[in-house]
Amino acid sequence: MDYTEATYDSVDSWKTIILLYNSALKEINTKLEILNDEFQHVHRYNPIEHIKSRIKTPESIVKKLRRRGYESTIENMVKYVNDIAGIRVICSFTSDIYDIAEMLANQNDIKVLSIKDYIKNPKESGYKSYHMIVTVPIFLSDGCVDTKVEIQIRTVAMDFWASLEHKINYKFEGEAPEHIKRELFECAEMVSDLDAKMMSLNDEVRDFATAKESGMQEQIEQQKLAAERTLLKERMYGEAE
């Protein structure tokens, strides 16, 4: 059954759509948790700090459709609003963002529809984040429906900045004074510097730990070799006697 092409009764349709989008959020959330657990198992490190998810409110959906010149119908909602189901992944470091995005994109049942890399190409305001629009199959009793989810991946610092920007835009209804915009942009640059310094520091700590572990392993190997030599000497002396 293709829900993007069907015609619905308003109440039943809305309930069905929300069921699909909630299910899609559960699917993506589970995938992220498994990837995080695997990363901990293999690398002894969790790239994901926390995950937030939400379903867009009916009011927000209607406003978005009207801004784009579409009628407020179920069909238009599913076809033209890509962020009805949204999930935000908060990482420690910028490198984690690209690792998570790549691991998700490589999964066979996820189809990547679009990517917007606002980290390499920040918005004019200074906003940084990595956005993916994907579909994930939702299996219902009468068929499978590929359902869209917007995934935003950002660092803790980026998320803090974005939260402040959202509050400012809400307070001033998108028309903040110029001096506040300038200060917010300066904060965005400081956030970028902080992320870069924190990642550099983390890399240094990780390199130190790797070197230390390598040194300990080498020491263990030397101890094993010394023990084998001692055992060999004991055997040789024993045979000579």
Short mmCIF file of N, CA and C in Angstrom, two decimals, residues 53-221:
data_model
loop_
_atom_site.label_atom_id
_atom_site.label_comp_id
_atom_site.label_asym_id
_atom_site.label_seq_id
_atom_site.Cartn_x
_atom_site.Cartn_y
_atom_site.Cartn_z
N SER A 53 13.75 13.09 19.81
CA SER A 53 12.87 12.88 18.67
C SER A 53 11.55 13.59 18.90
N ARG A 54 10.87 13.89 17.79
CA ARG A 54 9.57 14.56 17.90
C ARG A 54 8.78 14.38 16.61
N ILE A 55 7.45 14.50 16.76
CA ILE A 55 6.55 14.54 15.61
C ILE A 55 6.07 15.98 15.48
N LYS A 56 6.15 16.52 14.28
CA LYS A 56 5.73 17.90 14.04
C LYS A 56 4.25 18.06 14.36
N THR A 57 3.89 19.18 14.97
CA THR A 57 2.49 19.42 15.33
C THR A 57 1.66 19.70 14.08
N PRO A 58 0.36 19.42 14.12
CA PRO A 58 -0.50 19.72 12.97
C PRO A 58 -0.43 21.19 12.56
N GLU A 59 -0.35 22.08 13.55
CA GLU A 59 -0.28 23.52 13.25
C GLU A 59 0.98 23.85 12.45
N SER A 60 2.11 23.27 12.85
CA SER A 60 3.37 23.53 12.15
C SER A 60 3.34 22.98 10.74
N ILE A 61 2.71 21.82 10.58
CA ILE A 61 2.61 21.21 9.25
C ILE A 61 1.79 22.09 8.32
N VAL A 62 0.65 22.57 8.83
CA VAL A 62 -0.23 23.43 8.02
C VAL A 62 0.48 24.72 7.63
N LYS A 63 1.20 25.33 8.57
CA LYS A 63 1.93 26.57 8.29
C LYS A 63 2.98 26.35 7.20
N LYS A 64 3.67 25.22 7.28
CA LYS A 64 4.72 24.93 6.30
C LYS A 64 4.12 24.73 4.92
N LEU A 65 3.01 24.03 4.85
CA LEU A 65 2.35 23.81 3.56
C LEU A 65 1.87 25.14 2.97
N ARG A 66 1.30 25.99 3.80
CA ARG A 66 0.80 27.29 3.31
C ARG A 66 1.94 28.17 2.82
N ARG A 67 3.07 28.16 3.54
CA ARG A 67 4.23 28.95 3.11
C ARG A 67 4.70 28.53 1.74
N ARG A 68 4.55 27.24 1.44
CA ARG A 68 5.01 26.72 0.16
C ARG A 68 3.93 26.71 -0.91
N GLY A 69 2.75 27.20 -0.54
CA GLY A 69 1.68 27.34 -1.52
C GLY A 69 0.88 26.08 -1.78
N TYR A 70 0.86 25.15 -0.83
CA TYR A 70 0.12 23.91 -0.99
C TYR A 70 -1.11 23.89 -0.09
N GLU A 71 -2.14 23.17 -0.54
CA GLU A 71 -3.32 22.98 0.28
C GLU A 71 -3.00 22.04 1.44
N SER A 72 -3.76 22.19 2.52
CA SER A 72 -3.53 21.38 3.72
C SER A 72 -4.24 20.04 3.59
N THR A 73 -3.63 19.13 2.83
CA THR A 73 -4.19 17.79 2.65
C THR A 73 -3.19 16.75 3.15
N ILE A 74 -3.70 15.56 3.41
CA ILE A 74 -2.83 14.47 3.85
C ILE A 74 -1.79 14.16 2.78
N GLU A 75 -2.25 14.11 1.52
CA GLU A 75 -1.34 13.79 0.42
C GLU A 75 -0.19 14.80 0.34
N ASN A 76 -0.52 16.09 0.43
CA ASN A 76 0.51 17.13 0.36
C ASN A 76 1.43 17.07 1.58
N MET A 77 0.86 16.76 2.72
CA MET A 77 1.65 16.67 3.94
C MET A 77 2.73 15.60 3.80
N VAL A 78 2.33 14.43 3.32
CA VAL A 78 3.27 13.32 3.19
C VAL A 78 4.29 13.59 2.08
N LYS A 79 3.83 14.23 1.01
CA LYS A 79 4.69 14.42 -0.16
C LYS A 79 5.67 15.57 0.00
N TYR A 80 5.23 16.68 0.63
CA TYR A 80 6.03 17.89 0.61
C TYR A 80 6.66 18.28 1.95
N VAL A 81 6.23 17.68 3.03
CA VAL A 81 6.82 18.01 4.34
C VAL A 81 7.73 16.86 4.76
N ASN A 82 9.02 17.10 4.70
CA ASN A 82 9.99 16.02 4.94
C ASN A 82 10.36 15.82 6.41
N ASP A 83 10.00 16.78 7.25
CA ASP A 83 10.44 16.70 8.64
C ASP A 83 9.29 16.49 9.62
N ILE A 84 8.25 15.79 9.19
CA ILE A 84 7.16 15.49 10.12
C ILE A 84 7.70 14.65 11.27
N ALA A 85 8.50 13.65 10.93
CA ALA A 85 9.21 12.88 11.95
C ALA A 85 10.65 13.37 11.98
N GLY A 86 11.07 13.84 13.13
CA GLY A 86 12.43 14.37 13.25
C GLY A 86 13.17 13.75 14.41
N ILE A 87 14.43 13.46 14.18
CA ILE A 87 15.27 12.90 15.25
C ILE A 87 16.59 13.65 15.26
N ARG A 88 17.03 14.03 16.45
CA ARG A 88 18.26 14.80 16.60
C ARG A 88 19.28 13.98 17.38
N VAL A 89 20.44 13.84 16.80
CA VAL A 89 21.51 13.04 17.42
C VAL A 89 22.61 13.99 17.88
N ILE A 90 22.89 13.96 19.17
CA ILE A 90 23.90 14.85 19.73
C ILE A 90 25.18 14.06 20.00
N CYS A 91 26.27 14.50 19.37
CA CYS A 91 27.56 13.82 19.49
C CYS A 91 28.56 14.67 20.27
N SER A 92 29.64 14.03 20.67
CA SER A 92 30.68 14.75 21.40
C SER A 92 31.54 15.59 20.46
N PHE A 93 31.92 15.00 19.33
CA PHE A 93 32.89 15.64 18.45
C PHE A 93 32.40 15.64 17.00
N THR A 94 32.95 16.58 16.23
CA THR A 94 32.54 16.73 14.83
C THR A 94 32.79 15.45 14.03
N SER A 95 33.89 14.77 14.30
CA SER A 95 34.20 13.54 13.57
C SER A 95 33.14 12.47 13.81
N ASP A 96 32.53 12.49 15.01
CA ASP A 96 31.47 11.52 15.32
C ASP A 96 30.27 11.70 14.39
N ILE A 97 30.00 12.95 14.03
CA ILE A 97 28.85 13.26 13.19
C ILE A 97 28.94 12.51 11.86
N TYR A 98 30.11 12.59 11.24
CA TYR A 98 30.27 11.96 9.93
C TYR A 98 30.33 10.43 10.06
N ASP A 99 30.86 9.94 11.18
CA ASP A 99 30.86 8.49 11.41
C ASP A 99 29.43 7.96 11.51
N ILE A 100 28.61 8.63 12.30
CA ILE A 100 27.22 8.21 12.48
C ILE A 100 26.45 8.29 11.16
N ALA A 101 26.63 9.39 10.44
CA ALA A 101 25.93 9.57 9.16
C ALA A 101 26.30 8.47 8.17
N GLU A 102 27.58 8.14 8.11
CA GLU A 102 28.04 7.10 7.18
C GLU A 102 27.49 5.73 7.57
N MET A 103 27.51 5.43 8.87
CA MET A 103 27.02 4.13 9.32
C MET A 103 25.53 3.97 9.04
N LEU A 104 24.77 5.04 9.21
CA LEU A 104 23.34 4.99 8.90
C LEU A 104 23.11 4.80 7.40
N ALA A 105 23.82 5.59 6.61
CA ALA A 105 23.64 5.55 5.15
C ALA A 105 24.01 4.19 4.57
N ASN A 106 24.91 3.47 5.24
CA ASN A 106 25.35 2.17 4.74
C ASN A 106 24.39 1.03 5.05
N GLN A 107 23.35 1.30 5.83
CA GLN A 107 22.40 0.25 6.16
C GLN A 107 21.47 0.00 4.98
N ASN A 108 21.27 -1.28 4.66
CA ASN A 108 20.56 -1.65 3.44
C ASN A 108 19.12 -1.17 3.37
N ASP A 109 18.46 -1.07 4.51
CA ASP A 109 17.04 -0.71 4.47
C ASP A 109 16.80 0.79 4.59
N ILE A 110 17.86 1.56 4.71
CA ILE A 110 17.72 3.02 4.76
C ILE A 110 18.06 3.62 3.40
N LYS A 111 17.17 4.45 2.91
CA LYS A 111 17.41 5.14 1.64
C LYS A 111 17.61 6.63 1.94
N VAL A 112 18.76 7.16 1.56
CA VAL A 112 19.05 8.57 1.79
C VAL A 112 18.48 9.38 0.62
N LEU A 113 17.55 10.27 0.93
CA LEU A 113 16.92 11.10 -0.10
C LEU A 113 17.69 12.39 -0.34
N SER A 114 18.21 12.98 0.74
CA SER A 114 18.96 14.23 0.59
C SER A 114 19.85 14.45 1.80
N ILE A 115 20.91 15.21 1.58
CA ILE A 115 21.85 15.58 2.64
C ILE A 115 22.14 17.07 2.55
N LYS A 116 22.12 17.73 3.69
CA LYS A 116 22.53 19.13 3.76
C LYS A 116 23.60 19.24 4.85
N ASP A 117 24.81 19.53 4.42
CA ASP A 117 25.93 19.62 5.36
C ASP A 117 26.16 21.08 5.73
N TYR A 118 25.51 21.49 6.82
CA TYR A 118 25.67 22.86 7.29
C TYR A 118 26.91 23.02 8.18
N ILE A 119 27.69 21.95 8.31
CA ILE A 119 28.95 22.06 9.04
C ILE A 119 30.02 22.59 8.09
N LYS A 120 30.10 21.98 6.92
CA LYS A 120 31.04 22.47 5.90
C LYS A 120 30.53 23.74 5.23
N ASN A 121 29.21 23.88 5.20
CA ASN A 121 28.60 25.07 4.58
C ASN A 121 27.56 25.66 5.53
N PRO A 122 28.02 26.39 6.55
CA PRO A 122 27.08 26.93 7.56
C PRO A 122 26.08 27.91 6.94
N LYS A 123 24.93 28.03 7.60
CA LYS A 123 23.96 29.03 7.18
C LYS A 123 24.51 30.42 7.48
N GLU A 124 23.88 31.41 6.88
CA GLU A 124 24.34 32.79 7.04
C GLU A 124 24.35 33.22 8.51
N SER A 125 23.44 32.67 9.29
CA SER A 125 23.35 33.03 10.71
C SER A 125 24.49 32.44 11.53
N GLY A 126 25.17 31.42 10.96
CA GLY A 126 26.22 30.72 11.69
C GLY A 126 25.80 29.31 12.10
N TYR A 127 24.55 28.96 11.79
CA TYR A 127 24.01 27.64 12.16
C TYR A 127 24.82 26.52 11.53
N LYS A 128 25.14 25.51 12.36
CA LYS A 128 25.86 24.34 11.89
C LYS A 128 25.15 23.07 12.35
N SER A 129 25.03 22.13 11.44
CA SER A 129 24.44 20.83 11.74
C SER A 129 24.52 19.99 10.47
N TYR A 130 24.32 18.70 10.61
CA TYR A 130 24.33 17.79 9.46
C TYR A 130 22.93 17.21 9.35
N HIS A 131 22.26 17.47 8.21
CA HIS A 131 20.88 17.04 8.04
C HIS A 131 20.78 15.94 6.98
N MET A 132 20.00 14.93 7.29
CA MET A 132 19.71 13.86 6.34
C MET A 132 18.20 13.65 6.28
N ILE A 133 17.67 13.52 5.08
CA ILE A 133 16.30 13.05 4.90
C ILE A 133 16.41 11.62 4.40
N VAL A 134 15.85 10.69 5.16
CA VAL A 134 15.93 9.28 4.79
C VAL A 134 14.53 8.66 4.81
N THR A 135 14.42 7.50 4.20
CA THR A 135 13.21 6.70 4.38
C THR A 135 13.60 5.37 5.02
N VAL A 136 12.70 4.87 5.84
CA VAL A 136 12.90 3.57 6.48
C VAL A 136 11.62 2.77 6.29
N PRO A 137 11.71 1.49 5.95
CA PRO A 137 10.50 0.70 5.71
C PRO A 137 9.77 0.37 7.01
N ILE A 138 8.46 0.62 7.01
CA ILE A 138 7.61 0.27 8.15
C ILE A 138 6.67 -0.84 7.69
N PHE A 139 6.76 -1.98 8.34
CA PHE A 139 5.97 -3.14 7.94
C PHE A 139 4.68 -3.19 8.75
N LEU A 140 3.56 -3.02 8.03
CA LEU A 140 2.24 -3.12 8.64
C LEU A 140 1.61 -4.45 8.23
N SER A 141 0.43 -4.72 8.74
CA SER A 141 -0.22 -6.00 8.47
C SER A 141 -0.56 -6.19 7.00
N ASP A 142 -0.78 -5.06 6.28
CA ASP A 142 -1.19 -5.18 4.88
C ASP A 142 -0.13 -4.67 3.91
N GLY A 143 1.11 -4.50 4.37
CA GLY A 143 2.15 -4.08 3.44
C GLY A 143 3.24 -3.27 4.11
N CYS A 144 4.19 -2.83 3.29
CA CYS A 144 5.34 -2.07 3.77
C CYS A 144 5.27 -0.65 3.24
N VAL A 145 5.56 0.31 4.10
CA VAL A 145 5.51 1.72 3.71
C VAL A 145 6.86 2.37 4.01
N ASP A 146 7.52 2.90 2.98
CA ASP A 146 8.75 3.66 3.19
C ASP A 146 8.38 5.03 3.75
N THR A 147 8.84 5.30 4.96
CA THR A 147 8.42 6.50 5.69
C THR A 147 9.60 7.44 5.92
N LYS A 148 9.37 8.73 5.68
CA LYS A 148 10.46 9.71 5.75
C LYS A 148 10.75 10.16 7.19
N VAL A 149 12.03 10.35 7.44
CA VAL A 149 12.49 10.89 8.73
C VAL A 149 13.61 11.89 8.45
N GLU A 150 13.55 13.03 9.12
CA GLU A 150 14.67 13.96 9.06
C GLU A 150 15.59 13.68 10.25
N ILE A 151 16.87 13.49 9.95
CA ILE A 151 17.87 13.24 11.00
C ILE A 151 18.82 14.43 11.05
N GLN A 152 18.92 15.05 12.21
CA GLN A 152 19.88 16.13 12.42
C GLN A 152 20.97 15.62 13.36
N ILE A 153 22.21 15.77 12.94
CA ILE A 153 23.34 15.30 13.75
C ILE A 153 24.24 16.50 14.03
N ARG A 154 24.54 16.73 15.30
CA ARG A 154 25.36 17.89 15.66
C ARG A 154 26.09 17.62 16.97
N THR A 155 27.06 18.46 17.27
CA THR A 155 27.78 18.32 18.54
C THR A 155 26.98 18.98 19.66
N VAL A 156 27.43 18.73 20.89
CA VAL A 156 26.79 19.35 22.06
C VAL A 156 26.84 20.88 21.94
N ALA A 157 28.00 21.39 21.52
CA ALA A 157 28.17 22.84 21.40
C ALA A 157 27.27 23.41 20.30
N MET A 158 27.19 22.72 19.17
CA MET A 158 26.30 23.17 18.08
C MET A 158 24.85 23.18 18.54
N ASP A 159 24.47 22.17 19.31
CA ASP A 159 23.09 22.07 19.78
C ASP A 159 22.76 23.20 20.75
N PHE A 160 23.71 23.54 21.60
CA PHE A 160 23.52 24.64 22.55
C PHE A 160 23.29 25.95 21.79
N TRP A 161 24.13 26.17 20.76
CA TRP A 161 24.00 27.39 19.95
C TRP A 161 22.65 27.41 19.23
N ALA A 162 22.27 26.28 18.62
CA ALA A 162 21.02 26.20 17.86
C ALA A 162 19.81 26.44 18.76
N SER A 163 19.90 25.95 19.99
CA SER A 163 18.82 26.15 20.95
C SER A 163 18.65 27.64 21.28
N LEU A 164 19.77 28.32 21.44
CA LEU A 164 19.73 29.76 21.72
C LEU A 164 19.18 30.52 20.52
N GLU A 165 19.62 30.14 19.32
CA GLU A 165 19.12 30.81 18.11
C GLU A 165 17.61 30.64 17.99
N HIS A 166 17.13 29.44 18.28
CA HIS A 166 15.69 29.17 18.20
C HIS A 166 14.91 30.06 19.17
N LYS A 167 15.43 30.20 20.38
CA LYS A 167 14.76 31.04 21.38
C LYS A 167 14.73 32.51 20.95
N ILE A 168 15.85 32.96 20.38
CA ILE A 168 15.92 34.35 19.91
C ILE A 168 14.94 34.59 18.77
N ASN A 169 14.91 33.66 17.81
CA ASN A 169 13.99 33.80 16.67
C ASN A 169 12.54 33.78 17.12
N TYR A 170 12.25 32.93 18.11
CA TYR A 170 10.88 32.86 18.64
C TYR A 170 10.52 34.16 19.35
N LYS A 171 11.47 34.68 20.13
CA LYS A 171 11.22 35.90 20.90
C LYS A 171 10.96 37.09 19.98
N PHE A 172 11.75 37.18 18.91
CA PHE A 172 11.64 38.33 18.01
C PHE A 172 10.88 38.00 16.72
N GLU A 173 10.23 36.83 16.69
CA GLU A 173 9.44 36.40 15.53
C GLU A 173 10.26 36.45 14.24
N GLY A 174 11.51 36.01 14.35
CA GLY A 174 12.38 35.94 13.18
C GLY A 174 13.01 37.25 12.77
N GLU A 175 12.77 38.31 13.52
CA GLU A 175 13.30 39.64 13.18
C GLU A 175 14.13 40.19 14.33
N ALA A 176 15.17 39.48 14.70
CA ALA A 176 16.03 39.92 15.81
C ALA A 176 16.82 41.16 15.40
N PRO A 177 17.13 42.05 16.35
CA PRO A 177 17.95 43.24 16.05
C PRO A 177 19.32 42.83 15.50
N GLU A 178 19.89 43.69 14.69
CA GLU A 178 21.15 43.37 14.01
C GLU A 178 22.28 43.09 14.99
N HIS A 179 22.34 43.83 16.09
CA HIS A 179 23.45 43.62 17.03
C HIS A 179 23.36 42.24 17.69
N ILE A 180 22.14 41.75 17.89
CA ILE A 180 21.97 40.41 18.45
C ILE A 180 22.38 39.36 17.42
N LYS A 181 22.04 39.59 16.15
CA LYS A 181 22.45 38.67 15.09
C LYS A 181 23.97 38.59 15.00
N ARG A 182 24.62 39.76 15.11
CA ARG A 182 26.09 39.79 15.03
C ARG A 182 26.71 39.02 16.20
N GLU A 183 26.18 39.25 17.39
CA GLU A 183 26.72 38.56 18.56
C GLU A 183 26.48 37.05 18.47
N LEU A 184 25.33 36.68 17.94
CA LEU A 184 25.02 35.26 17.78
C LEU A 184 25.97 34.62 16.77
N PHE A 185 26.28 35.36 15.71
CA PHE A 185 27.22 34.85 14.71
C PHE A 185 28.62 34.69 15.33
N GLU A 186 29.02 35.66 16.15
CA GLU A 186 30.31 35.56 16.83
C GLU A 186 30.35 34.34 17.76
N CYS A 187 29.22 34.08 18.41
CA CYS A 187 29.12 32.89 19.26
C CYS A 187 29.28 31.62 18.44
N ALA A 188 28.73 31.63 17.22
CA ALA A 188 28.85 30.47 16.33
C ALA A 188 30.31 30.20 15.99
N GLU A 189 31.08 31.27 15.78
CA GLU A 189 32.50 31.10 15.49
C GLU A 189 33.24 30.55 16.70
N MET A 190 32.85 31.02 17.89
CA MET A 190 33.47 30.50 19.12
C MET A 190 33.13 29.02 19.32
N VAL A 191 31.90 28.66 18.98
CA VAL A 191 31.49 27.25 19.07
C VAL A 191 32.33 26.39 18.14
N SER A 192 32.58 26.89 16.93
CA SER A 192 33.41 26.16 15.97
C SER A 192 34.83 25.97 16.50
N ASP A 193 35.37 27.04 17.08
CA ASP A 193 36.71 26.95 17.66
C ASP A 193 36.74 25.96 18.82
N LEU A 194 35.70 25.99 19.64
CA LEU A 194 35.63 25.08 20.79
C LEU A 194 35.57 23.63 20.31
N ASP A 195 34.72 23.36 19.31
CA ASP A 195 34.62 22.00 18.78
C ASP A 195 35.96 21.51 18.24
N ALA A 196 36.65 22.40 17.52
CA ALA A 196 37.95 22.03 16.94
C ALA A 196 38.97 21.73 18.03
N LYS A 197 39.00 22.57 19.06
CA LYS A 197 39.97 22.37 20.15
C LYS A 197 39.66 21.11 20.94
N MET A 198 38.37 20.88 21.20
CA MET A 198 37.98 19.69 21.95
C MET A 198 38.31 18.42 21.18
N MET A 199 38.09 18.45 19.86
CA MET A 199 38.40 17.27 19.05
C MET A 199 39.90 17.03 19.00
N SER A 200 40.68 18.12 18.91
CA SER A 200 42.13 17.99 18.91
C SER A 200 42.63 17.41 20.22
N LEU A 201 42.05 17.89 21.32
CA LEU A 201 42.43 17.37 22.64
C LEU A 201 42.06 15.91 22.78
N ASN A 202 40.88 15.55 22.29
CA ASN A 202 40.44 14.16 22.35
C ASN A 202 41.36 13.25 21.53
N ASP A 203 41.77 13.73 20.36
CA ASP A 203 42.68 12.95 19.51
C ASP A 203 44.01 12.72 20.22
N GLU A 204 44.48 13.76 20.91
CA GLU A 204 45.76 13.65 21.63
C GLU A 204 45.66 12.63 22.76
N VAL A 205 44.55 12.69 23.49
CA VAL A 205 44.34 11.73 24.59
C VAL A 205 44.24 10.31 24.05
N ARG A 206 43.52 10.15 22.93
CA ARG A 206 43.36 8.83 22.34
C ARG A 206 44.69 8.28 21.83
N ASP A 207 45.50 9.16 21.22
CA ASP A 207 46.83 8.73 20.74
C ASP A 207 47.71 8.30 21.91
N PHE A 208 47.61 9.05 23.01
CA PHE A 208 48.40 8.72 24.20
C PHE A 208 47.98 7.36 24.75
N ALA A 209 46.66 7.13 24.81
CA ALA A 209 46.15 5.86 25.33
C ALA A 209 46.57 4.70 24.43
N THR A 210 46.53 4.94 23.11
CA THR A 210 46.94 3.90 22.17
C THR A 210 48.42 3.57 22.33
N ALA A 211 49.23 4.63 22.46
CA ALA A 211 50.67 4.42 22.63
C ALA A 211 50.97 3.70 23.94
N LYS A 212 50.24 4.08 24.98
CA LYS A 212 50.43 3.44 26.28
C LYS A 212 50.05 1.97 26.22
N GLU A 213 48.92 1.70 25.57
CA GLU A 213 48.47 0.31 25.43
C GLU A 213 49.46 -0.50 24.60
N SER A 214 49.98 0.15 23.54
CA SER A 214 50.96 -0.52 22.69
C SER A 214 52.24 -0.82 23.48
N GLY A 215 52.66 0.15 24.32
CA GLY A 215 53.85 -0.05 25.14
C GLY A 215 53.66 -1.16 26.15
N MET A 216 52.47 -1.21 26.75
CA MET A 216 52.17 -2.27 27.71
C MET A 216 52.17 -3.63 27.02
N GLN A 217 51.62 -3.66 25.80
CA GLN A 217 51.59 -4.91 25.05
C GLN A 217 53.01 -5.37 24.72
N GLU A 218 53.85 -4.39 24.35
CA GLU A 218 55.25 -4.72 24.04
C GLU A 218 55.96 -5.26 25.29
N GLN A 219 55.66 -4.65 26.43
CA GLN A 219 56.26 -5.10 27.69
C GLN A 219 55.83 -6.53 28.02
N ILE A 220 54.55 -6.82 27.78
CA ILE A 220 54.04 -8.16 28.03
C ILE A 220 54.74 -9.17 27.13
N GLU A 221 54.93 -8.80 25.86
CA GLU A 221 55.60 -9.69 24.91
C GLU A 221 57.04 -9.95 25.35
#
